CSV table of C-alpha atoms in Angstrom, one decimal:
chain,number,residue,atom,x,y,z
A,1,MET,CA,-17.4,21.4,2.3
A,2,ALA,CA,-20.7,20.7,1.5
A,3,ALA,CA,-23.3,23.2,3.1
A,4,TYR,CA,-25.4,20.7,5.0
A,5,GLY,CA,-22.3,19.2,6.3
A,6,ALA,CA,-21.0,22.6,7.5
A,7,ALA,CA,-24.5,23.5,8.9
A,8,THR,CA,-24.7,20.4,11.0
A,9,SER,CA,-20.8,21.0,11.9
A,10,LEU,CA,-21.7,24.6,13.0
A,11,LYS,CA,-24.9,23.5,15.2
A,12,ASN,CA,-22.9,20.9,16.9
A,13,THR,CA,-20.0,23.3,17.6
A,14,ILE,CA,-22.6,25.9,18.9
A,15,GLN,CA,-24.3,23.4,21.0
A,16,ARG,CA,-21.1,22.5,22.5
A,17,ILE,CA,-20.4,26.0,23.4
A,18,LEU,CA,-23.7,26.7,24.8
A,19,GLN,CA,-24.2,23.8,26.9
A,20,SER,CA,-20.6,22.9,28.0
A,21,SER,CA,-20.1,22.8,32.0
A,22,ARG,CA,-16.5,23.9,31.2
A,23,ILE,CA,-17.5,27.2,29.3
A,24,SER,CA,-18.3,30.2,31.2
A,25,LEU,CA,-19.4,32.9,28.8
A,26,VAL,CA,-18.4,36.2,30.9
A,27,SER,CA,-20.1,39.5,30.8
A,28,HIS,CA,-17.3,42.1,30.8
A,29,SER,CA,-13.8,41.2,29.4
A,30,PRO,CA,-11.6,43.6,27.2
A,31,GLN,CA,-10.9,40.4,24.9
A,32,ILE,CA,-14.4,39.5,24.2
A,33,VAL,CA,-16.7,41.8,21.8
A,34,PHE,CA,-19.9,40.4,23.0
A,35,SER,CA,-21.6,40.2,26.3
A,36,ALA,CA,-22.5,36.7,27.7
A,37,HIS,CA,-25.8,37.5,26.8
A,38,GLY,CA,-24.9,39.0,23.3
A,39,ALA,CA,-22.7,36.3,22.7
A,40,ALA,CA,-25.6,33.5,23.5
A,41,THR,CA,-27.9,35.4,21.3
A,42,PHE,CA,-25.5,35.5,18.3
A,43,LEU,CA,-24.8,31.9,18.5
A,44,LYS,CA,-28.3,31.0,18.8
A,45,ASN,CA,-29.2,33.0,15.7
A,46,ALA,CA,-26.4,31.5,13.9
A,47,MET,CA,-27.7,28.1,14.8
A,48,PHE,CA,-31.3,29.1,13.6
A,49,PHE,CA,-29.8,30.1,10.5
A,50,CYS,CA,-28.3,26.8,9.8
A,51,ILE,CA,-31.5,25.1,10.8
A,52,LEU,CA,-33.3,27.4,8.4
A,53,LEU,CA,-30.9,26.3,5.4
A,54,ALA,CA,-30.7,22.7,6.3
A,55,SER,CA,-34.3,22.0,6.8
A,56,PRO,CA,-36.7,21.6,5.6
A,57,SER,CA,-34.6,20.7,2.4
A,58,PRO,CA,-34.5,18.2,-0.4
A,59,GLN,CA,-32.5,14.9,0.3
A,60,ILE,CA,-29.1,15.5,-0.7
A,61,VAL,CA,-28.0,12.9,-3.0
A,62,PHE,CA,-24.3,12.4,-3.6
A,63,SER,CA,-23.2,10.7,-6.9
A,64,ASP,CA,-21.8,7.4,-6.4
A,65,ASP,CA,-20.6,7.3,-9.9
A,66,LEU,CA,-17.9,9.9,-9.5
A,67,GLY,CA,-15.8,10.9,-6.3
A,68,VAL,CA,-13.9,13.9,-7.7
A,69,ALA,CA,-13.9,17.0,-5.5
A,70,ALA,CA,-15.4,19.4,-8.1
A,71,TYR,CA,-18.2,17.2,-8.5
A,72,GLY,CA,-18.9,17.1,-4.9
A,73,ALA,CA,-18.6,21.0,-4.7
A,74,ALA,CA,-20.9,21.6,-7.6
A,75,THR,CA,-23.6,19.4,-5.7
A,76,SER,CA,-23.2,21.1,-2.8
A,77,LEU,CA,-23.8,24.7,-4.6
A,78,LYS,CA,-26.8,23.4,-6.6
A,79,ASN,CA,-28.3,22.1,-3.2
A,80,THR,CA,-27.5,25.3,-1.5
A,81,ILE,CA,-29.2,27.4,-4.5
A,82,HIS,CA,-32.1,24.7,-4.3
A,83,ARG,CA,-32.6,25.4,-0.6
A,84,ILE,CA,-32.7,29.0,-0.8
A,85,LEU,CA,-34.9,29.1,-3.6
A,86,GLN,CA,-37.4,26.6,-2.4
A,87,SER,CA,-37.5,27.3,1.3
A,88,PHE,CA,-41.0,28.7,2.6
A,89,ARG,CA,-38.9,30.5,5.3
A,90,ILE,CA,-37.0,32.9,2.7
A,91,SER,CA,-38.8,35.4,1.0
A,92,LEU,CA,-37.0,36.5,-2.1
A,93,PHE,CA,-37.3,39.9,-3.5
A,94,SER,CA,-38.4,40.4,-7.3
A,95,HIS,CA,-36.0,39.0,-9.9
A,96,SER,CA,-33.7,37.4,-7.2
A,97,PRO,CA,-34.4,33.7,-8.3
A,98,GLN,CA,-33.4,34.6,-11.9
A,99,ILE,CA,-30.1,36.0,-10.5
A,100,LEU,CA,-28.9,32.7,-9.0
A,101,GLN,CA,-30.4,30.2,-11.9
A,102,PRO,CA,-27.4,31.0,-14.2
A,103,ALA,CA,-25.0,29.6,-11.5
A,104,TYR,CA,-27.3,26.7,-10.9
A,105,ASP,CA,-27.3,25.9,-14.4
A,106,GLN,CA,-24.0,26.3,-14.9
A,107,MET,CA,-23.2,23.8,-12.2
A,108,ASP,CA,-25.4,21.4,-14.0
A,109,ARG,CA,-23.6,21.7,-17.3
A,110,LEU,CA,-20.2,21.3,-15.3
A,111,GLN,CA,-21.1,18.1,-13.7
A,112,LYS,CA,-21.7,16.6,-17.2
A,113,VAL,CA,-18.3,17.6,-18.3
A,114,LEU,CA,-16.9,16.2,-15.0
A,115,LEU,CA,-18.5,12.8,-15.8
A,116,LYS,CA,-16.8,12.5,-18.8
A,117,LEU,CA,-13.6,11.5,-16.9
A,118,ASP,CA,-15.4,8.4,-15.9
A,119,GLU,CA,-15.3,7.2,-19.5
A,120,THR,CA,-11.3,7.4,-19.8
A,121,SER,CA,-9.1,4.8,-19.3
A,122,CYS,CA,-7.5,4.5,-16.0
A,123,SER,CA,-4.2,3.9,-17.6
A,124,LYS,CA,-4.1,7.9,-18.3
A,125,ILE,CA,-2.1,10.1,-16.2
A,126,ARG,CA,-4.3,12.4,-14.4
A,127,THR,CA,-2.3,14.7,-12.4
A,128,ARG,CA,-3.1,17.9,-14.6
A,129,VAL,CA,-6.8,16.9,-14.7
A,130,ASN,CA,-6.8,16.3,-10.9
A,131,ALA,CA,-5.1,19.9,-10.4
A,132,ALA,CA,-7.8,21.3,-12.7
A,133,ASP,CA,-10.5,19.8,-10.6
A,134,GLU,CA,-9.1,21.1,-7.3
A,135,GLY,CA,-9.2,24.6,-8.7
A,136,ILE,CA,-12.8,24.1,-9.8
A,137,LYS,CA,-13.7,23.0,-6.4
A,138,GLU,CA,-12.1,25.9,-4.7
A,139,ALA,CA,-13.8,28.6,-6.8
A,140,VAL,CA,-17.1,26.7,-6.2
A,141,TRP,CA,-16.6,26.8,-2.5
A,142,GLU,CA,-15.7,30.1,-2.6
A,143,PHE,CA,-18.7,31.3,-4.4
A,144,GLU,CA,-21.0,29.2,-2.2
A,145,ASP,CA,-19.3,30.9,1.1
A,146,LEU,CA,-20.1,34.4,-0.6
A,147,LEU,CA,-23.6,33.3,-1.3
A,148,GLU,CA,-24.4,31.9,2.1
A,149,SER,CA,-22.7,35.0,3.9
A,150,HIS,CA,-24.8,37.1,1.7
A,151,VAL,CA,-28.1,35.4,2.9
A,152,LEU,CA,-26.9,35.2,6.6
A,153,HIS,CA,-26.4,38.7,6.7
A,154,GLN,CA,-29.9,39.6,5.7
A,155,ILE,CA,-31.6,36.9,7.9
A,156,LEU,CA,-29.6,37.5,11.1
A,157,PRO,CA,-30.6,41.3,11.9
A,158,GLN,CA,-34.3,40.0,11.3
A,159,LEU,CA,-33.6,37.1,13.7
A,160,GLU,CA,-32.4,39.5,16.3
A,161,SER,CA,-35.7,41.7,16.2
A,162,ARG,CA,-38.1,39.1,16.7
A,163,SER,CA,-39.1,37.0,19.5
A,164,ASP,CA,-38.7,33.2,20.0
A,165,GLY,CA,-42.2,32.6,18.8
A,166,GLU,CA,-42.2,34.7,16.0
A,167,ARG,CA,-38.8,33.1,14.8
A,168,ASP,CA,-40.5,29.8,14.6
A,169,ASN,CA,-43.1,30.4,12.0
A,170,SER,CA,-42.4,33.8,10.1
A,171,SER,CA,-40.3,34.0,7.0
A,172,PHE,CA,-37.4,36.3,6.2
A,173,SER,CA,-36.8,38.7,3.4
A,174,VAL,CA,-33.6,38.3,1.2
A,175,ASP,CA,-32.7,40.4,-1.4
A,176,LEU,CA,-29.8,39.0,-4.1
A,177,GLN,CA,-29.8,41.8,-6.4
A,178,SER,CA,-26.5,43.2,-5.3
A,179,LEU,CA,-25.0,39.6,-5.9
A,180,GLN,CA,-25.7,39.9,-9.8
A,181,HIS,CA,-22.3,41.0,-10.6
A,182,HIS,CA,-20.7,38.3,-8.6
A,183,VAL,CA,-23.0,35.6,-10.2
A,184,ASP,CA,-22.1,36.9,-13.6
A,185,CYS,CA,-18.1,36.8,-12.8
A,186,PHE,CA,-18.6,33.2,-11.2
A,187,VAL,CA,-20.4,31.7,-14.2
A,188,GLU,CA,-18.0,33.2,-16.9
A,189,LYS,CA,-15.1,32.0,-14.7
A,190,MET,CA,-16.5,28.5,-14.5
A,191,LYS,CA,-17.0,28.4,-18.3
A,192,MET,CA,-13.2,29.1,-18.5
A,193,MET,CA,-12.3,26.5,-16.0
A,194,GLU,CA,-14.7,23.9,-17.7
A,195,GLU,CA,-12.8,24.5,-21.0
A,196,GLU,CA,-9.2,24.2,-19.4
A,197,TYR,CA,-10.6,20.8,-17.7
A,198,THR,CA,-11.9,19.5,-20.9
A,199,ASN,CA,-8.5,20.4,-22.5
A,200,GLU,CA,-6.6,18.7,-19.7
A,201,MET,CA,-8.9,15.6,-20.0
A,202,GLU,CA,-8.7,15.3,-23.8
A,203,ASN,CA,-4.9,15.4,-23.5
A,204,MET,CA,-4.0,13.0,-20.7
A,205,ALA,CA,-0.9,11.2,-21.4
A,206,GLU,CA,-0.7,7.5,-21.2
A,207,GLU,CA,0.9,5.9,-18.3
A,208,GLU,CA,4.0,3.7,-19.0
A,209,GLY,CA,4.4,0.1,-17.9
A,210,GLU,CA,5.5,-0.7,-14.5
A,211,PRO,CA,8.7,-3.1,-13.7
A,212,ILE,CA,7.9,-6.6,-13.3
A,213,SER,CA,10.0,-6.6,-10.0
A,214,SER,CA,7.7,-3.9,-8.5
A,215,ARG,CA,4.4,-5.7,-9.5
A,216,ILE,CA,5.2,-8.8,-7.6
A,217,ASP,CA,7.0,-7.3,-4.6
A,218,PHE,CA,4.2,-7.1,-2.2
A,219,GLY,CA,6.4,-5.9,0.7
A,220,GLY,CA,5.6,-9.0,3.1
A,221,ILE,CA,4.0,-8.7,6.5
A,222,ASN,CA,5.8,-6.7,9.1
A,223,SER,CA,3.1,-6.7,12.0
A,224,LYS,CA,0.0,-8.4,13.0
A,225,MET,CA,-3.2,-7.7,11.7
A,226,VAL,CA,-5.7,-5.4,13.9
A,227,GLY,CA,-9.2,-6.2,13.7
A,228,LEU,CA,-11.0,-7.8,10.7
A,229,SER,CA,-10.4,-11.3,12.2
A,230,HIS,CA,-13.7,-12.6,11.0
A,231,GLU,CA,-13.2,-11.1,7.6
A,232,PHE,CA,-9.9,-12.8,7.3
A,233,GLN,CA,-11.6,-16.1,8.4
A,234,ARG,CA,-14.2,-16.0,6.1
A,235,ALA,CA,-12.2,-15.0,2.9
A,236,ARG,CA,-9.4,-17.9,3.7
A,237,ASP,CA,-12.0,-20.4,4.5
A,238,TYR,CA,-13.7,-19.7,1.4
A,239,LEU,CA,-10.7,-20.0,-0.8
A,240,LEU,CA,-9.7,-23.3,1.1
A,241,GLN,CA,-13.2,-24.9,0.7
A,242,GLU,CA,-15.2,-23.6,-2.4
A,243,ASN,CA,-14.0,-23.9,-5.9
A,244,ASN,CA,-14.6,-20.4,-6.7
A,245,ASP,CA,-12.8,-16.8,-6.5
A,246,TYR,CA,-13.1,-14.3,-3.6
A,247,SER,CA,-13.0,-10.3,-3.9
A,248,LEU,CA,-11.8,-7.7,-1.2
A,249,ILE,CA,-14.0,-4.6,-1.9
A,250,GLY,CA,-13.7,-1.0,-0.2
A,251,MET,CA,-12.6,2.5,0.0
A,252,ALA,CA,-8.8,3.5,-0.3
A,253,GLY,CA,-7.0,2.8,2.7
A,254,VAL,CA,-9.4,0.6,4.5
A,255,GLY,CA,-7.0,-2.4,4.4
A,256,LYS,CA,-7.9,-4.4,1.6
A,257,THR,CA,-4.0,-5.1,0.8
A,258,THR,CA,-3.2,-5.7,4.3
A,259,LEU,CA,-5.8,-8.2,4.5
A,260,ALA,CA,-5.0,-9.8,1.3
A,261,LYS,CA,-1.6,-10.2,2.4
A,262,HIS,CA,-2.4,-12.1,5.6
A,263,ILE,CA,-4.4,-14.4,3.7
A,264,PHE,CA,-1.6,-15.0,1.1
A,265,GLU,CA,1.1,-15.6,3.8
A,266,ASP,CA,-1.3,-17.8,6.1
A,267,PRO,CA,0.1,-21.2,6.8
A,268,SER,CA,-3.0,-23.2,5.7
A,269,ILE,CA,-3.1,-21.3,2.5
A,270,GLN,CA,0.5,-22.1,1.9
A,271,SER,CA,0.1,-25.7,2.5
A,272,HIS,CA,-3.2,-26.0,0.5
A,273,PHE,CA,-2.0,-24.2,-2.9
A,274,GLU,CA,1.1,-25.8,-4.6
A,275,PHE,CA,1.9,-22.3,-6.1
A,276,ARG,CA,1.0,-18.6,-5.1
A,277,ALA,CA,1.7,-15.5,-7.2
A,278,TRP,CA,1.1,-11.8,-6.4
A,279,VAL,CA,0.5,-9.4,-9.0
A,280,ARG,CA,-0.1,-5.4,-8.1
A,281,VAL,CA,-2.4,-4.6,-11.3
A,282,GLY,CA,-2.8,-0.5,-10.5
A,283,ARG,CA,-4.0,1.4,-13.4
A,284,LYS,CA,-2.4,-0.4,-16.4
A,285,CYS,CA,-1.5,-4.0,-16.3
A,286,GLU,CA,-1.4,-5.6,-19.9
A,287,ASN,CA,-1.8,-9.5,-20.5
A,288,ASN,CA,1.9,-10.0,-21.4
A,289,GLU,CA,2.8,-8.4,-18.1
A,290,LEU,CA,0.4,-10.7,-15.9
A,291,LEU,CA,1.6,-13.5,-17.7
A,292,ARG,CA,5.5,-12.6,-17.0
A,293,CYS,CA,4.5,-12.0,-13.4
A,294,VAL,CA,3.0,-14.9,-12.6
A,295,LEU,CA,5.8,-17.0,-14.5
A,296,ALA,CA,8.3,-15.1,-12.4
A,297,GLN,CA,6.8,-16.3,-9.2
A,298,VAL,CA,5.7,-20.1,-10.2
A,299,ASP,CA,8.9,-20.7,-12.1
A,300,PRO,CA,11.6,-18.4,-11.5
A,301,ASN,CA,14.3,-20.5,-13.6
A,302,ALA,CA,12.1,-20.3,-16.8
A,303,TYR,CA,11.3,-16.8,-16.4
A,304,ARG,CA,15.2,-16.1,-16.1
A,305,MET,CA,15.8,-17.8,-19.3
A,306,LEU,CA,13.0,-16.2,-20.9
A,307,ALA,CA,14.2,-12.9,-19.8
A,308,GLN,CA,17.8,-13.3,-21.2
A,309,GLY,CA,16.4,-14.0,-24.6
A,310,ASP,CA,14.1,-12.0,-26.8
A,311,ASP,CA,12.3,-9.2,-25.0
A,312,ASP,CA,9.3,-9.5,-27.6
A,313,ASP,CA,7.9,-12.8,-26.6
A,314,ASP,CA,4.6,-13.4,-27.2
A,315,ASP,CA,1.6,-14.5,-25.1
A,316,GLU,CA,1.5,-18.0,-26.6
A,317,GLU,CA,5.1,-18.6,-25.3
A,318,LEU,CA,4.2,-17.4,-22.0
A,319,VAL,CA,1.0,-19.5,-21.8
A,320,GLY,CA,2.6,-22.6,-22.9
A,321,LEU,CA,5.4,-22.4,-20.0
A,322,LEU,CA,2.7,-21.6,-17.5
A,323,LYS,CA,0.5,-24.3,-18.6
A,324,GLU,CA,3.4,-26.8,-18.5
A,325,LYS,CA,4.2,-25.8,-14.9
A,326,LEU,CA,0.7,-25.2,-13.3
A,327,GLN,CA,-1.6,-28.0,-15.3
A,328,GLY,CA,-3.4,-30.1,-12.7
A,329,LYS,CA,-1.9,-27.8,-9.7
A,330,LYS,CA,-3.6,-25.7,-7.2
A,331,CYS,CA,-2.6,-22.2,-7.8
A,332,LEU,CA,-3.7,-18.8,-5.9
A,333,ILE,CA,-3.2,-15.8,-7.8
A,334,VAL,CA,-3.8,-12.5,-5.9
A,335,LEU,CA,-4.6,-9.5,-8.2
A,336,ASP,CA,-4.2,-6.4,-6.1
A,337,ASP,CA,-5.4,-3.0,-6.5
A,338,ILE,CA,-7.7,-3.6,-9.7
A,339,TRP,CA,-8.9,0.1,-11.1
A,340,GLU,CA,-11.2,-1.0,-13.9
A,341,VAL,CA,-13.5,-3.9,-13.9
A,342,GLU,CA,-12.7,-4.4,-17.7
A,343,ALA,CA,-9.0,-5.1,-16.5
A,344,ALA,CA,-10.4,-7.8,-14.1
A,345,ILE,CA,-12.4,-9.6,-16.6
A,346,ARG,CA,-9.5,-9.5,-19.3
A,347,LEU,CA,-6.9,-10.7,-17.0
A,348,THR,CA,-8.7,-13.6,-15.2
A,349,THR,CA,-10.1,-14.6,-18.6
A,350,CYS,CA,-6.6,-14.5,-20.0
A,351,LEU,CA,-5.3,-17.0,-17.3
A,352,LEU,CA,-8.6,-19.3,-17.1
A,353,GLU,CA,-8.9,-19.8,-20.8
A,354,ASN,CA,-5.5,-21.2,-21.4
A,355,TYR,CA,-4.8,-23.6,-18.6
A,356,THR,CA,-5.5,-24.9,-15.0
A,357,VAL,CA,-9.3,-24.6,-15.4
A,358,GLY,CA,-10.8,-25.6,-12.1
A,359,ARG,CA,-7.5,-25.5,-10.2
A,360,THR,CA,-6.6,-21.7,-10.0
A,361,ARG,CA,-8.2,-19.4,-7.3
A,362,PHE,CA,-8.3,-15.5,-7.7
A,363,LEU,CA,-8.3,-13.2,-4.8
A,364,LEU,CA,-9.0,-9.9,-5.9
A,365,THR,CA,-8.7,-6.5,-4.3
A,366,SER,CA,-10.4,-3.3,-5.7
A,367,ARG,CA,-12.4,0.0,-4.8
A,368,ILE,CA,-14.6,-0.9,-7.4
A,369,THR,CA,-17.4,-3.8,-6.8
A,370,ILE,CA,-16.2,-6.7,-8.8
A,371,LEU,CA,-18.6,-9.5,-8.1
A,372,VAL,CA,-17.4,-12.8,-9.8
A,373,PRO,CA,-20.2,-15.3,-10.9
A,374,GLU,CA,-20.9,-17.7,-7.8
A,375,GLY,CA,-17.7,-16.1,-6.0
A,376,GLY,CA,-17.5,-14.6,-3.0
A,377,TYR,CA,-16.9,-11.2,-1.7
A,378,GLU,CA,-16.1,-9.1,1.5
A,379,ARG,CA,-17.0,-5.4,1.6
A,380,VAL,CA,-13.9,-4.4,4.0
A,381,ARG,CA,-15.5,-2.3,6.7
A,382,LEU,CA,-13.8,0.5,8.8
A,383,LEU,CA,-12.1,-0.3,12.3
A,384,ASN,CA,-14.0,0.4,15.4
A,385,GLU,CA,-13.0,2.6,18.1
A,386,GLU,CA,-11.2,-0.3,20.2
A,387,GLU,CA,-9.6,-1.5,17.0
A,388,SER,CA,-8.7,2.0,16.1
A,389,LYS,CA,-7.0,2.6,19.4
A,390,GLU,CA,-5.2,-0.7,19.3
A,391,LEU,CA,-3.7,0.0,15.9
A,392,LEU,CA,-2.5,3.4,16.8
A,393,GLY,CA,-0.9,2.3,20.2
A,394,GLU,CA,1.0,-0.7,18.3
A,395,LYS,CA,2.3,1.6,15.6
A,396,VAL,CA,3.5,4.2,18.0
A,397,PHE,CA,4.7,2.1,21.0
A,398,GLY,CA,4.8,-1.5,19.9
A,399,GLU,CA,2.9,-4.5,21.4
A,400,GLU,CA,2.6,-2.7,24.9
A,401,GLY,CA,0.4,-0.1,23.7
A,402,PHE,CA,0.0,3.4,25.0
A,403,PRO,CA,1.4,4.4,28.3
A,404,ARG,CA,-1.0,5.3,31.0
A,405,GLN,CA,-0.5,9.0,30.6
A,406,LEU,CA,-1.2,9.0,26.8
A,407,GLU,CA,-4.2,6.2,26.5
A,408,GLU,CA,-7.1,8.8,26.8
A,409,LEU,CA,-5.2,10.9,24.2
A,410,GLY,CA,-4.5,8.3,22.1
A,411,GLU,CA,-8.0,6.9,21.9
A,412,LYS,CA,-9.4,10.2,21.2
A,413,ILE,CA,-6.7,10.9,18.3
A,414,ALA,CA,-7.4,7.5,17.0
A,415,TRP,CA,-11.2,8.2,16.9
A,416,LYS,CA,-10.5,11.2,14.9
A,417,CYS,CA,-9.1,9.0,12.1
A,418,GLU,CA,-12.6,7.9,11.6
A,419,GLY,CA,-11.7,4.0,11.6
A,420,LEU,CA,-9.5,4.3,8.5
A,421,PRO,CA,-6.6,2.0,8.8
A,422,LEU,CA,-4.2,4.2,6.3
A,423,MET,CA,-5.0,7.4,8.2
A,424,ILE,CA,-4.3,5.5,11.7
A,425,VAL,CA,-0.7,4.2,10.4
A,426,THR,CA,-0.1,7.5,8.9
A,427,VAL,CA,-0.9,9.6,11.7
A,428,ALA,CA,1.1,7.0,14.0
A,429,GLU,CA,4.0,7.5,11.8
A,430,LEU,CA,3.9,11.4,12.5
A,431,LEU,CA,3.4,10.9,16.1
A,432,SER,CA,6.4,8.4,16.4
A,433,LYS,CA,8.7,11.1,15.4
A,434,ALA,CA,7.5,13.6,17.6
A,435,ASP,CA,7.3,14.5,21.3
A,436,LYS,CA,5.3,11.9,23.2
A,437,THR,CA,3.9,14.0,26.0
A,438,PRO,CA,0.6,15.1,27.1
A,439,GLU,CA,1.0,18.6,26.0
A,440,TYR,CA,2.1,17.8,22.4
A,441,TRP,CA,-0.6,15.2,22.1
A,442,THR,CA,-3.3,17.3,23.6
A,443,GLU,CA,-2.4,20.1,21.1
A,444,VAL,CA,-2.7,17.4,18.2
A,445,LEU,CA,-5.9,16.6,19.5
A,446,PHE,CA,-7.6,20.2,20.0
A,447,LYS,CA,-5.7,22.4,17.7
A,448,GLN,CA,-7.6,22.9,14.6
A,449,HIS,CA,-5.8,22.1,11.4
A,450,SER,CA,-3.2,20.2,13.6
A,451,SER,CA,-0.2,19.8,11.5
A,452,VAL,CA,-0.3,16.1,12.3
A,453,PHE,CA,-3.7,15.5,10.4
A,454,VAL,CA,-2.9,18.1,7.7
A,455,ASP,CA,0.3,16.3,6.9
A,456,ALA,CA,-1.4,12.9,7.1
A,457,TYR,CA,-3.8,14.0,4.5
A,458,ASN,CA,-1.4,15.4,2.3
A,459,GLN,CA,0.9,12.0,2.3
A,460,ILE,CA,-2.4,10.1,1.6
A,461,SER,CA,-3.4,12.4,-1.0
A,462,LYS,CA,0.1,12.4,-2.7
A,463,ALA,CA,0.0,8.6,-2.5
A,464,ASN,CA,-3.4,8.2,-4.1
A,465,GLU,CA,-2.9,10.0,-7.4
A,466,ARG,CA,-6.4,8.6,-8.6
A,467,THR,CA,-9.4,10.6,-7.0
A,468,GLU,CA,-11.3,8.3,-5.2
A,469,GLY,CA,-14.9,7.4,-6.1
A,470,VAL,CA,-15.5,5.2,-9.1
A,471,ARG,CA,-17.8,3.1,-7.4
A,472,ARG,CA,-20.0,1.3,-9.8
A,473,ARG,CA,-21.6,-2.0,-9.3
A,474,HIS,CA,-19.8,-4.7,-11.7
A,475,VAL,CA,-20.4,-8.4,-12.3
A,476,ILE,CA,-17.8,-10.3,-14.4
A,477,ALA,CA,-20.0,-12.3,-16.9
């Protein structure tokens, strides 16, 4: 994890331990190594070390161009090294700065290589690249932990020997000479892993096309929408009243597709638009596939006749059939889960240039920011605490929600999902299959690395092969 985030987390944990009215630090206990005073002193010193590394420090800037794990880990290590080298509270022995510099430089080079993935097509299969990325992340984290522990072990004895007043203003001596071998090994390991990553990236296979049936099957609506009622009304009313398109933008799992489904199935939308079509774009969708998907929904008979004939029908024939069916008609086309702005431009242009100009409306969903000229958009937000609680309760127990004995625990479990609907729904599915008792739910809530949350994260990770984070600002011109 990022050093600054880890420091903040540890500071908050220590503060809760020291100030909690529910925790009594006893002086003599065979199970506890430190006395109450010793434990408190150790924790205070550890907190001071966190403050020392975290502040004063340069503002941490996370790249918004790439969200892969290795890139974030490299950023974290660079920031940690920078804080150690630049902190006025740390006095480094001679040659110590030169020992760390190669690691910093290697992270800088690594990030430039990682950024090249953003230049590749999203239609490429990235499974092996993602695995290489994960390996780099783990190696960088391991070295960062080693570095921070090395500094900590030298600073803590100096902290313990000084009074509170001395701690506030004095600096602390740190010798990094014994890290020289570890740094050299780390840099060599990173060079090898960087080469492996580059090789995997340059040899990514092209993903095959997806069956039409799976692209147009959006699954329907199996429950009411929790939260986002204002966002729903804005998007729906815009499509009904304005002569332009609308985009739903947001991170993976925030509920873009669910919101689009409810708009697509809304009675006023169904009565306003004479035809509707739903197409899941995904990583790869050619013009021919898009035209087939739309035709299959607005004119099933023509599509069946076409499917029985030559499989190599061209775009011109498809456009002719669609133009004949949709000319002068109002049509809503949902393009769900667009991965590249270029795909949005190509697909919308393919349709609008050929027929129904001024009558077809598009509703787009994407993790990237796609702004249609003069069109509307909604940046889909996370759920608030009350909405999170309601969604979790409904998914586990139905419309009646939590029973009284589980309501408080359910609210706290929902809060741990951080407002992400996909996480809430996944956790709810796991809770539904387990014991619905206060004892089990208490374990889920308080146990570190609870199997429910670990399994939920794993399920979501497997469902999202694409590493989240290509968040550039794009405008369709």
